């Protein structure tokens, strides 16, 4: 079988769940909202990899921040990312039901 | 007020690809600037804390990104220089630690304070650098170039990296190592004599290359040529690593060979040490033989791989 199964790590899942709840978020917002699952030193590397895999898209914010500095990047889950998250969550639920004692 | 992170962004823009800058560098710097801007009205210690947290996040993201991209074998020719340099830098740090910490752990009595230990660590670094450069570059090339077809451009990159490392090793052997060795001796004597300052006449290990070159006794002449050959060790070990890298696919054998090659180089230096006494041509031949050996092995391996391809 040559087809490669898409994978979703714990951090990727946390990001997709957060992006599923509110549509667009900054990297730092994701870190704050994750309650310690995501760290500021790793979130952009994870988001970059997720962009490569097609789970999320990003764009620069249109208005520069009021306090000056570089515009921040806004992240959004793609339909593929949402679908994958739903599939993984459903598979986990089924596994939990099947093997829970 | 200055905007923090501007020079970091400019520096990263020169080292990393556009994609890395857009995805990792810019968002980290934007967070740093945004948080710092929001903390503008806060107390100075709070602003400083926000700033340091932002810088820590920035460096952590960059190190993680560099490590992850280095481990995954890439087949784009444009990244060869970056991969070799980043892997070599990691190798250099690893080998410097390997050369500095064992003597610290083994020889320093438990009664030494933390400050003394920190000073001793700094003093030991210069004597490790001339060895950790060739070893680090060897590791860098083997890991970065494994399973890749080597071209003339790759060889040119290795020669440039080798030349730069040789220049750094020379600088260290001329100024850094002699001073550090002398300071180490004085530090040890000061502890033995309860803090009295004692002037010690520098031995061979405490003389730079230019001062060693002025000496006419046999031992100094041998030491002088040995240090020169060590200065250039990065080039033969680099060529050897490049020649072998194409034949290695996995990371573990690449790391093993990267450990074995510098170890073999040092063994060859020690084995030829007895032969390096006598007339000048014999000394020169003996101290340069390990370099010649690794360079020849590398050239043969490179030629062999080229012949296989054509």
mmCIF file of C-alpha atoms in Angstrom:
data_model
loop_
_atom_site.group_PDB
_atom_site.id
_atom_site.type_symbol
_atom_site.label_atom_id
_atom_site.label_comp_id
_atom_site.label_asym_id
_atom_site.label_seq_id
_atom_site.Cartn_x
_atom_site.Cartn_y
_atom_site.Cartn_z
ATOM 1 C CA UNK A 1 0.000 0.000 0.000
ATOM 2 C CA UNK A 2 1.673 3.188 -1.190
ATOM 3 C CA UNK A 3 -0.889 5.754 -0.025
ATOM 4 C CA UNK A 4 0.415 7.627 2.999
ATOM 5 C CA UNK A 5 -1.942 8.000 5.966
ATOM 6 C CA UNK A 6 -2.204 11.587 7.192
ATOM 7 C CA UNK A 7 -1.023 11.897 10.783
ATOM 8 C CA UNK A 8 -2.024 14.306 13.510
ATOM 9 C CA UNK A 9 0.192 14.879 16.542
ATOM 10 C CA UNK A 10 -1.132 16.008 19.908
ATOM 11 C CA UNK A 11 -0.016 19.597 19.250
ATOM 12 C CA UNK A 12 -1.478 19.620 15.747
ATOM 13 C CA UNK A 13 -4.750 18.337 17.103
ATOM 14 C CA UNK A 14 -4.793 21.032 19.793
ATOM 15 C CA UNK A 15 -4.192 23.707 17.138
ATOM 16 C CA UNK A 16 -6.945 22.390 14.864
ATOM 17 C CA UNK A 17 -9.378 22.199 17.796
ATOM 18 C CA UNK A 18 -8.627 25.800 18.771
ATOM 19 C CA UNK A 19 -8.886 27.007 15.181
ATOM 20 C CA UNK A 20 -12.135 25.079 14.846
ATOM 21 C CA UNK A 21 -13.603 26.962 17.794
ATOM 22 C CA UNK A 22 -12.644 30.474 16.701
ATOM 23 C CA UNK A 23 -12.015 30.909 13.024
ATOM 24 C CA UNK A 24 -8.735 32.874 12.924
ATOM 25 C CA UNK A 25 -6.054 33.164 15.565
ATOM 26 C CA UNK A 26 -2.536 34.543 16.024
ATOM 27 C CA UNK A 27 0.249 32.172 17.089
ATOM 28 C CA UNK A 28 0.514 33.709 20.530
ATOM 29 C CA UNK A 29 -3.258 33.522 21.000
ATOM 30 C CA UNK A 30 -3.060 29.815 20.258
ATOM 31 C CA UNK A 31 -0.343 29.425 22.908
ATOM 32 C CA UNK A 32 -2.413 31.269 25.523
ATOM 33 C CA UNK A 33 -5.638 29.462 24.670
ATOM 34 C CA UNK A 34 -4.027 25.995 24.681
ATOM 35 C CA UNK A 35 -3.449 26.086 28.434
ATOM 36 C CA UNK A 36 0.134 24.886 28.279
ATOM 37 C CA UNK A 37 -0.131 22.313 25.475
ATOM 38 C CA UNK A 38 1.521 24.704 23.004
ATOM 39 C CA UNK A 39 4.701 26.657 23.759
ATOM 40 C CA UNK A 40 5.723 29.914 22.148
ATOM 41 C CA UNK A 41 9.082 28.453 21.102
ATOM 42 C CA UNK A 42 7.524 25.585 19.164
ATOM 43 C CA UNK A 43 4.181 26.879 17.928
ATOM 44 C CA UNK A 44 5.477 28.466 14.700
ATOM 45 C CA UNK A 45 7.518 25.419 13.739
ATOM 46 C CA UNK A 46 4.418 23.253 14.249
ATOM 47 C CA UNK A 47 2.222 25.719 12.332
ATOM 48 C CA UNK A 48 4.789 25.806 9.476
ATOM 49 C CA UNK A 49 4.708 22.019 9.220
ATOM 50 C CA UNK A 50 0.915 22.053 9.301
ATOM 51 C CA UNK A 51 0.910 24.539 6.425
ATOM 52 C CA UNK A 52 3.161 22.157 4.471
ATOM 53 C CA UNK A 53 0.713 19.328 5.139
ATOM 54 C CA UNK A 54 -2.236 21.503 4.124
ATOM 55 C CA UNK A 55 -3.956 21.478 7.544
ATOM 56 C CA UNK A 56 -3.853 25.261 8.034
ATOM 57 C CA UNK A 57 -3.400 28.412 5.975
ATOM 58 C CA UNK A 58 -2.041 31.742 7.099
ATOM 59 C CA UNK A 59 -1.967 35.363 6.031
ATOM 60 C CA UNK A 60 -0.566 38.573 7.458
ATOM 61 C CA UNK A 61 -3.018 40.792 9.327
ATOM 62 C CA UNK A 62 -4.204 43.687 7.195
ATOM 63 C CA UNK A 63 -3.668 46.502 9.700
ATOM 64 C CA UNK A 64 -0.333 46.970 11.418
ATOM 65 C CA UNK A 65 -0.488 46.618 15.208
ATOM 66 C CA UNK A 66 -1.377 49.952 16.933
ATOM 67 C CA UNK A 67 1.810 49.800 19.006
ATOM 68 C CA UNK A 68 3.959 49.461 15.862
ATOM 69 C CA UNK A 69 6.203 46.618 14.712
ATOM 70 C CA UNK A 70 5.770 43.828 12.190
ATOM 71 C CA UNK A 71 2.251 42.699 11.212
ATOM 72 C CA UNK A 72 1.302 39.436 12.886
ATOM 73 C CA UNK A 73 0.294 36.260 11.057
ATOM 74 C CA UNK A 74 -3.272 34.923 11.315
ATOM 75 C CA UNK A 75 -3.887 31.187 11.077
ATOM 76 C CA UNK A 76 -6.995 29.383 9.897
ATOM 77 C CA UNK A 77 -7.838 25.688 9.560
ATOM 78 C CA UNK A 78 -8.385 24.433 5.993
ATOM 79 C CA UNK A 79 -11.429 22.273 5.113
ATOM 80 C CA UNK A 80 -8.967 19.333 4.823
ATOM 81 C CA UNK A 81 -7.612 20.049 8.321
ATOM 82 C CA UNK A 82 -11.145 20.222 9.768
ATOM 83 C CA UNK A 83 -12.119 16.994 8.022
ATOM 84 C CA UNK A 84 -9.013 15.229 9.313
ATOM 85 C CA UNK A 85 -9.653 16.449 12.850
ATOM 86 C CA UNK A 86 -13.229 15.215 12.693
ATOM 87 C CA UNK A 87 -12.075 11.829 11.371
ATOM 88 C CA UNK A 88 -9.396 11.459 14.050
ATOM 89 C CA UNK A 89 -11.787 12.503 16.817
ATOM 90 C CA UNK A 90 -14.408 10.045 15.608
ATOM 91 C CA UNK A 91 -11.853 7.218 15.359
ATOM 92 C CA UNK A 92 -10.682 7.962 18.909
ATOM 93 C CA UNK A 93 -14.250 7.945 20.188
ATOM 94 C CA UNK A 94 -14.879 4.568 18.542
ATOM 95 C CA UNK A 95 -11.652 3.160 19.986
ATOM 96 C CA UNK A 96 -12.533 4.468 23.416
ATOM 97 C CA UNK A 97 -15.967 2.848 23.232
ATOM 98 C CA UNK A 98 -14.543 -0.415 21.947
ATOM 99 C CA UNK A 99 -11.703 -0.772 24.448
ATOM 100 C CA UNK A 100 -12.859 1.193 27.493
ATOM 101 C CA UNK A 101 -13.309 -1.013 30.549
ATOM 102 C CA UNK B 1 11.854 54.024 21.466
ATOM 103 C CA UNK B 2 13.751 51.400 19.476
ATOM 104 C CA UNK B 3 11.746 48.491 18.072
ATOM 105 C CA UNK B 4 13.180 45.273 19.523
ATOM 106 C CA UNK B 5 14.073 42.362 17.262
ATOM 107 C CA UNK B 6 14.920 44.407 14.147
ATOM 108 C CA UNK B 7 18.555 43.392 13.986
ATOM 109 C CA UNK B 8 17.655 39.767 14.786
ATOM 110 C CA UNK B 9 15.258 39.750 11.852
ATOM 111 C CA UNK B 10 17.854 41.305 9.550
ATOM 112 C CA UNK B 11 20.456 38.746 10.645
ATOM 113 C CA UNK B 12 18.057 35.804 10.262
ATOM 114 C CA UNK B 13 17.123 37.085 6.791
ATOM 115 C CA UNK B 14 20.726 36.592 5.709
ATOM 116 C CA UNK B 15 21.039 33.086 7.134
ATOM 117 C CA UNK B 16 17.648 31.445 6.632
ATOM 118 C CA UNK B 17 15.463 30.907 3.571
ATOM 119 C CA UNK B 18 12.575 33.246 2.706
ATOM 120 C CA UNK B 19 10.059 30.612 3.766
ATOM 121 C CA UNK B 20 11.707 30.206 7.185
ATOM 122 C CA UNK B 21 11.771 33.975 7.655
ATOM 123 C CA UNK B 22 8.082 34.260 6.739
ATOM 124 C CA UNK B 23 6.919 31.301 8.814
ATOM 125 C CA UNK B 24 9.171 31.273 11.871
ATOM 126 C CA UNK B 25 11.268 34.443 12.150
ATOM 127 C CA UNK B 26 8.691 37.124 11.321
ATOM 128 C CA UNK B 27 5.861 35.744 13.482
ATOM 129 C CA UNK B 28 8.235 35.347 16.462
ATOM 130 C CA UNK B 29 9.568 38.887 16.012
ATOM 131 C CA UNK B 30 6.025 40.238 15.522
ATOM 132 C CA UNK B 31 4.965 38.618 18.840
ATOM 133 C CA UNK B 32 8.007 40.050 20.564
ATOM 134 C CA UNK B 33 7.301 43.554 19.257
ATOM 135 C CA UNK B 34 3.578 43.368 19.922
ATOM 136 C CA UNK B 35 4.011 42.156 23.520
ATOM 137 C CA UNK B 36 6.741 44.696 24.180
ATOM 138 C CA UNK B 37 4.545 47.454 22.754
ATOM 139 C CA UNK B 38 1.664 46.404 25.034
ATOM 140 C CA UNK B 39 3.995 46.369 28.055
ATOM 141 C CA UNK B 40 5.233 49.907 27.322
ATOM 142 C CA UNK B 41 3.253 51.434 30.196
ATOM 143 C CA UNK B 42 4.328 48.742 32.648
ATOM 144 C CA UNK B 43 7.220 48.838 35.114
ATOM 145 C CA UNK B 44 10.762 48.505 33.672
ATOM 146 C CA UNK B 45 11.356 45.034 35.159
ATOM 147 C CA UNK B 46 8.077 43.809 33.628
ATOM 148 C CA UNK B 47 9.037 45.242 30.209
ATOM 149 C CA UNK B 48 12.409 43.580 30.460
ATOM 150 C CA UNK B 49 10.804 40.256 31.390
ATOM 151 C CA UNK B 50 8.469 40.491 28.381
ATOM 152 C CA UNK B 51 11.432 41.277 26.153
ATOM 153 C CA UNK B 52 13.535 38.366 27.406
ATOM 154 C CA UNK B 53 10.611 35.976 27.116
ATOM 155 C CA UNK B 54 10.160 37.099 23.514
ATOM 156 C CA UNK B 55 13.858 36.647 22.723
ATOM 157 C CA UNK B 56 13.854 33.198 24.361
ATOM 158 C CA UNK B 57 10.851 32.181 22.235
ATOM 159 C CA UNK B 58 12.535 33.491 19.110
ATOM 160 C CA UNK B 59 15.767 31.543 19.693
ATOM 161 C CA UNK B 60 13.933 28.393 20.744
ATOM 162 C CA UNK B 61 11.849 28.487 17.554
ATOM 163 C CA UNK B 62 14.924 29.025 15.380
ATOM 164 C CA UNK B 63 16.977 26.276 17.041
ATOM 165 C CA UNK B 64 14.084 23.829 16.780
ATOM 166 C CA UNK B 65 13.506 24.730 13.145
ATOM 167 C CA UNK B 66 17.225 24.374 12.303
ATOM 168 C CA UNK B 67 17.436 21.022 14.094
ATOM 169 C CA UNK B 68 14.317 19.629 12.397
ATOM 170 C CA UNK B 69 15.335 20.769 8.923
ATOM 171 C CA UNK B 70 18.829 19.416 9.449
ATOM 172 C CA UNK B 71 17.657 15.921 10.436
ATOM 173 C CA UNK B 72 15.361 15.529 7.417
ATOM 174 C CA UNK B 73 17.545 14.811 4.363
ATOM 175 C CA UNK B 74 16.974 17.494 1.733
ATOM 176 C CA UNK B 75 17.687 17.063 -1.937
ATOM 177 C CA UNK B 76 17.726 20.709 -3.017
ATOM 178 C CA UNK B 77 21.171 21.806 -4.107
ATOM 179 C CA UNK B 78 20.751 25.384 -2.876
ATOM 180 C CA UNK B 79 20.580 24.351 0.755
ATOM 181 C CA UNK B 80 23.889 22.413 0.761
ATOM 182 C CA UNK B 81 25.937 25.297 2.182
ATOM 183 C CA UNK B 82 23.349 26.053 4.846
ATOM 184 C CA UNK B 83 23.057 22.412 5.860
ATOM 185 C CA UNK B 84 26.808 21.865 6.030
ATOM 186 C CA UNK B 85 27.340 25.041 8.053
ATOM 187 C CA UNK B 86 24.460 24.415 10.475
ATOM 188 C CA UNK B 87 25.407 20.759 11.048
ATOM 189 C CA UNK B 88 29.076 21.701 11.446
ATOM 190 C CA UNK B 89 28.150 24.342 14.016
ATOM 191 C CA UNK B 90 26.205 21.746 16.015
ATOM 192 C CA UNK B 91 29.109 19.284 15.677
ATOM 193 C CA UNK B 92 31.573 21.954 16.781
ATOM 194 C CA UNK B 93 29.576 22.629 19.963
ATOM 195 C CA UNK B 94 29.212 18.902 20.718
ATOM 196 C CA UNK B 95 32.930 18.164 20.278
ATOM 197 C CA UNK B 96 33.968 21.266 22.239
ATOM 198 C CA UNK B 97 31.809 20.060 25.151
ATOM 199 C CA UNK B 98 33.200 16.531 24.808
ATOM 200 C CA UNK B 99 36.751 17.890 24.989
ATOM 201 C CA UNK B 100 36.134 20.409 27.785
ATOM 202 C CA UNK B 101 33.953 18.543 30.268
ATOM 203 C CA UNK B 102 35.871 15.273 30.899
ATOM 204 C CA UNK B 103 38.960 17.080 32.296
ATOM 205 C CA UNK B 104 36.674 19.319 34.336
ATOM 206 C CA UNK B 105 34.819 16.387 35.847
ATOM 207 C CA UNK B 106 37.914 14.240 36.317
ATOM 208 C CA UNK B 107 40.607 16.649 37.513
ATOM 209 C CA UNK B 108 38.876 19.444 39.402
ATOM 210 C CA UNK B 109 38.516 18.842 43.145
ATOM 211 C CA UNK B 110 35.051 19.169 44.642
ATOM 212 C CA UNK B 111 36.264 22.065 46.842
ATOM 213 C CA UNK B 112 36.464 24.437 43.830
ATOM 214 C CA UNK B 113 33.743 27.067 43.778
ATOM 215 C CA UNK B 114 31.239 27.471 40.936
ATOM 216 C CA UNK B 115 32.973 30.666 39.803
ATOM 217 C CA UNK B 116 36.334 28.868 39.608
ATOM 218 C CA UNK B 117 34.753 26.041 37.634
ATOM 219 C CA UNK B 118 33.130 28.510 35.225
ATOM 220 C CA UNK B 119 36.463 30.296 34.743
ATOM 221 C CA UNK B 120 38.226 26.994 34.183
ATOM 222 C CA UNK B 121 35.602 26.022 31.576
ATOM 223 C CA UNK B 122 36.316 29.245 29.694
ATOM 224 C CA UNK B 123 40.045 28.610 29.921
ATOM 225 C CA UNK B 124 39.697 25.066 28.575
ATOM 226 C CA UNK B 125 37.647 26.090 25.511
ATOM 227 C CA UNK B 126 40.553 27.544 23.429
ATOM 228 C CA UNK B 127 42.593 24.334 23.677
ATOM 229 C CA UNK B 128 39.565 22.308 22.497
ATOM 230 C CA UNK B 129 38.752 24.514 19.499
ATOM 231 C CA UNK B 130 41.577 23.442 17.102
ATOM 232 C CA UNK B 131 40.391 19.826 17.491
ATOM 233 C CA UNK B 132 36.659 20.456 17.649
ATOM 234 C CA UNK B 133 36.730 22.394 14.357
ATOM 235 C CA UNK B 134 37.867 19.438 12.193
ATOM 236 C CA UNK B 135 35.746 16.981 14.172
ATOM 237 C CA UNK B 136 32.661 19.226 14.014
ATOM 238 C CA UNK B 137 33.029 19.893 10.285
ATOM 239 C CA UNK B 138 33.507 16.159 9.668
ATOM 240 C CA UNK B 139 30.253 15.454 11.539
ATOM 241 C CA UNK B 140 28.523 18.327 9.752
ATOM 242 C CA UNK B 141 29.463 17.120 6.287
ATOM 243 C CA UNK B 142 28.690 13.468 6.958
ATOM 244 C CA UNK B 143 25.232 14.281 8.337
ATOM 245 C CA UNK B 144 24.373 17.027 5.840
ATOM 246 C CA UNK B 145 25.584 15.267 2.711
ATOM 247 C CA UNK B 146 24.631 11.656 3.453
ATOM 248 C CA UNK B 147 22.792 9.910 0.625
ATOM 249 C CA UNK B 148 23.411 12.818 -1.735
ATOM 250 C CA UNK B 149 25.287 12.945 -4.990
ATOM 251 C CA UNK B 150 28.374 15.109 -4.497
ATOM 252 C CA UNK B 151 29.284 17.704 -7.100
ATOM 253 C CA UNK B 152 32.205 20.046 -7.687
ATOM 254 C CA UNK B 153 30.184 22.775 -5.998
ATOM 255 C CA UNK B 154 29.922 20.690 -2.823
ATOM 256 C CA UNK B 155 33.673 20.171 -2.852
ATOM 257 C CA UNK B 156 34.164 23.937 -3.234
ATOM 258 C CA UNK B 157 31.848 24.548 -0.267
ATOM 259 C CA UNK B 158 33.798 22.040 1.841
ATOM 260 C CA UNK B 159 37.086 23.694 0.887
ATOM 261 C CA UNK B 160 35.745 27.153 1.806
ATOM 262 C CA UNK B 161 34.396 25.893 5.141
ATOM 263 C CA UNK B 162 37.708 24.097 5.748
ATOM 264 C CA UNK B 163 39.707 27.239 4.940
ATOM 265 C CA UNK B 164 37.582 29.362 7.288
ATOM 266 C CA UNK B 165 37.869 26.783 10.070
ATOM 267 C CA UNK B 166 41.645 26.623 9.502
ATOM 268 C CA UNK B 167 41.872 30.405 9.826
ATOM 269 C CA UNK B 168 39.914 30.247 13.103
ATOM 270 C CA UNK B 169 42.113 27.398 14.378
ATOM 271 C CA UNK B 170 45.235 29.388 13.499
ATOM 272 C CA UNK B 171 43.905 32.441 15.363
ATOM 273 C CA UNK B 172 43.199 30.267 18.371
ATOM 274 C CA UNK B 173 46.633 28.585 18.300
ATOM 275 C CA UNK B 174 48.403 31.915 17.859
ATOM 276 C CA UNK B 175 46.609 33.872 20.616
ATOM 277 C CA UNK B 176 43.826 31.990 22.418
ATOM 278 C CA UNK B 177 45.369 28.669 23.431
ATOM 279 C CA UNK B 178 48.758 29.963 24.673
ATOM 280 C CA UNK B 179 47.122 32.590 26.891
ATOM 281 C CA UNK B 180 44.490 30.178 28.174
ATOM 282 C CA UNK B 181 47.149 27.540 28.967
ATOM 283 C CA UNK B 182 49.274 30.101 30.806
ATOM 284 C CA UNK B 183 46.263 31.334 32.763
ATOM 285 C CA UNK B 184 45.346 27.750 33.644
ATOM 286 C CA UNK B 185 48.846 27.107 35.065
ATOM 287 C CA UNK B 186 48.824 30.342 37.042
ATOM 288 C CA UNK B 187 45.351 29.592 38.352
ATOM 289 C CA UNK B 188 46.397 26.142 39.567
ATOM 290 C CA UNK B 189 49.629 27.458 41.144
ATOM 291 C CA UNK B 190 47.725 30.287 42.855
ATOM 292 C CA UNK B 191 45.458 27.713 44.494
ATOM 293 C CA UNK B 192 48.406 25.596 45.643
ATOM 294 C CA UNK B 193 50.264 28.624 47.070
ATOM 295 C CA UNK B 194 47.188 30.111 48.802
ATOM 296 C CA UNK B 195 46.575 32.878 46.305
ATOM 297 C CA UNK B 196 50.158 34.109 45.843
ATOM 298 C CA UNK B 197 50.805 35.410 42.312
ATOM 299 C CA UNK B 198 53.627 33.424 40.770
ATOM 300 C CA UNK B 199 55.098 34.168 37.370
ATOM 301 C CA UNK B 200 55.674 30.986 35.382
ATOM 302 C CA UNK B 201 57.962 30.870 32.382
ATOM 303 C CA UNK B 202 55.839 29.775 29.374
ATOM 304 C CA UNK B 203 56.481 26.248 28.112
ATOM 305 C CA UNK B 204 55.903 25.020 24.538
ATOM 306 C CA UNK B 205 52.137 24.800 25.060
ATOM 307 C CA UNK B 206 52.089 28.428 26.177
ATOM 308 C CA UNK B 207 53.737 29.804 23.045
ATOM 309 C CA UNK B 208 51.882 31.012 19.970
ATOM 310 C CA UNK B 209 52.841 29.820 16.487
ATOM 311 C CA UNK B 210 54.926 32.904 15.676
ATOM 312 C CA UNK B 211 56.937 32.628 18.906
ATOM 313 C CA UNK B 212 57.365 28.878 18.456
ATOM 314 C CA UNK B 213 58.690 29.504 14.945
ATOM 315 C CA UNK B 214 61.549 31.541 16.380
ATOM 316 C CA UNK B 215 62.795 28.659 18.532
ATOM 317 C CA UNK B 216 65.560 26.435 17.180
ATOM 318 C CA UNK B 217 65.473 23.429 19.533
ATOM 319 C CA UNK B 218 64.177 20.146 18.090
ATOM 320 C CA UNK B 219 61.163 19.767 20.382
ATOM 321 C CA UNK B 220 59.922 23.307 19.588
ATOM 322 C CA UNK B 221 60.390 22.752 15.835
ATOM 323 C CA UNK B 222 58.363 19.525 16.022
ATOM 324 C CA UNK B 223 55.639 21.189 18.089
ATOM 325 C CA UNK B 224 55.548 24.124 15.642
ATOM 326 C CA UNK B 225 54.974 21.905 12.591
ATOM 327 C CA UNK B 226 52.482 19.737 14.480
ATOM 328 C CA UNK B 227 50.380 22.809 15.306
ATOM 329 C CA UNK B 228 50.488 23.962 11.682
ATOM 330 C CA UNK B 229 49.281 20.570 10.483
ATOM 331 C CA UNK B 230 46.507 20.671 13.111
ATOM 332 C CA UNK B 231 45.496 24.130 11.843
ATOM 333 C CA UNK B 232 44.730 22.647 8.433
ATOM 334 C CA UNK B 233 43.207 19.358 9.669
ATOM 335 C CA UNK B 234 39.673 20.554 8.817
ATOM 336 C CA UNK B 235 40.368 20.430 5.071
ATOM 337 C CA UNK B 236 41.518 16.767 4.791
ATOM 338 C CA UNK B 237 38.889 15.583 7.282
ATOM 339 C CA UNK B 238 36.247 17.587 5.392
ATOM 340 C CA UNK B 239 37.227 16.107 2.026
ATOM 341 C CA UNK B 240 37.308 12.634 3.594
ATOM 342 C CA UNK B 241 33.822 13.166 5.067
ATOM 343 C CA UNK B 242 32.472 14.407 1.721
ATOM 344 C CA UNK B 243 33.943 11.385 -0.050
ATOM 345 C CA UNK B 244 32.303 8.985 2.410
ATOM 346 C CA UNK B 245 28.978 10.817 2.858
ATOM 347 C CA UNK B 246 27.465 9.774 -0.466
ATOM 348 C CA UNK B 247 27.781 6.105 0.472
ATOM 349 C CA UNK B 248 25.956 6.511 3.797
ATOM 350 C CA UNK B 249 22.173 6.676 3.911
ATOM 351 C CA UNK B 250 21.262 6.622 7.593
ATOM 352 C CA UNK B 251 22.071 9.099 10.336
ATOM 353 C CA UNK B 252 23.490 6.617 12.865
ATOM 354 C CA UNK B 253 26.360 5.311 10.630
ATOM 355 C CA UNK B 254 27.119 8.919 9.631
ATOM 356 C CA UNK B 255 27.464 9.919 13.297
ATOM 357 C CA UNK B 256 29.550 6.812 14.058
ATOM 358 C CA UNK B 257 31.946 7.560 11.211
ATOM 359 C CA UNK B 258 32.074 11.211 12.304
ATOM 360 C CA UNK B 259 33.246 10.028 15.728
ATOM 361 C CA UNK B 260 35.649 7.445 14.322
ATOM 362 C CA UNK B 261 37.363 9.720 11.764
ATOM 363 C CA UNK B 262 38.724 12.382 14.188
ATOM 364 C CA UNK B 263 39.613 9.587 16.628
ATOM 365 C CA UNK B 264 41.527 7.837 13.835
ATOM 366 C CA UNK B 265 43.207 11.131 12.948
ATOM 367 C CA UNK B 266 44.414 11.605 16.531
ATOM 368 C CA UNK B 267 45.592 7.971 16.667
ATOM 369 C CA UNK B 268 47.584 8.546 13.457
ATOM 370 C CA UNK B 269 49.152 11.694 14.950
ATOM 371 C CA UNK B 270 50.113 9.764 18.093
ATOM 372 C CA UNK B 271 51.408 6.765 16.120
ATOM 373 C CA UNK B 272 53.617 9.009 13.999
ATOM 374 C CA UNK B 273 54.823 10.986 17.006
ATOM 375 C CA UNK B 274 57.854 8.728 17.475
ATOM 376 C CA UNK B 275 58.835 9.197 13.840
ATOM 377 C CA UNK B 276 58.724 12.966 14.127
ATOM 378 C CA UNK B 277 62.197 13.250 15.680
ATOM 379 C CA UNK B 278 65.215 13.815 13.488
ATOM 380 C CA UNK B 279 66.005 16.038 10.532
ATOM 381 C CA UNK B 280 63.462 18.674 9.446
ATOM 382 C CA UNK B 281 62.114 16.814 6.339
ATOM 383 C CA UNK B 282 61.401 13.762 8.509
ATOM 384 C CA UNK B 283 59.584 15.893 11.105
ATOM 385 C CA UNK B 284 57.495 17.604 8.406
ATOM 386 C CA UNK B 285 56.643 14.291 6.716
ATOM 387 C CA UNK B 286 55.615 12.693 10.031
ATOM 388 C CA UNK B 287 53.402 15.521 11.308
ATOM 389 C CA UNK B 288 51.695 16.116 7.955
ATOM 390 C CA UNK B 289 51.190 12.407 7.184
ATOM 391 C CA UNK B 290 47.736 12.143 8.910
ATOM 392 C CA UNK B 291 46.488 15.110 6.856
ATOM 393 C CA UNK B 292 47.865 13.576 3.650
ATOM 394 C CA UNK B 293 46.352 10.192 4.546
ATOM 395 C CA UNK B 294 42.823 11.542 5.077
ATOM 396 C CA UNK B 295 43.041 13.842 2.058
ATOM 397 C CA UNK B 296 44.103 10.951 -0.204
ATOM 398 C CA UNK B 297 41.360 8.690 1.186
ATOM 399 C CA UNK B 298 38.802 11.446 0.575
ATOM 400 C CA UNK B 299 39.971 12.158 -2.968
ATOM 401 C CA UNK B 300 39.954 8.429 -3.812
ATOM 402 C CA UNK B 301 36.419 8.049 -2.396
ATOM 403 C CA UNK B 302 35.207 11.109 -4.344
ATOM 404 C CA UNK B 303 36.811 9.868 -7.558
ATOM 405 C CA UNK B 304 35.308 6.405 -6.994
ATOM 406 C CA UNK B 305 31.802 7.828 -6.565
ATOM 407 C CA UNK B 306 32.202 10.032 -9.643
ATOM 408 C CA UNK B 307 33.298 7.010 -11.668
ATOM 409 C CA UNK B 308 30.219 5.077 -10.422
ATOM 410 C CA UNK B 309 27.915 7.902 -11.537
ATOM 411 C CA UNK B 310 29.468 8.293 -15.004
#
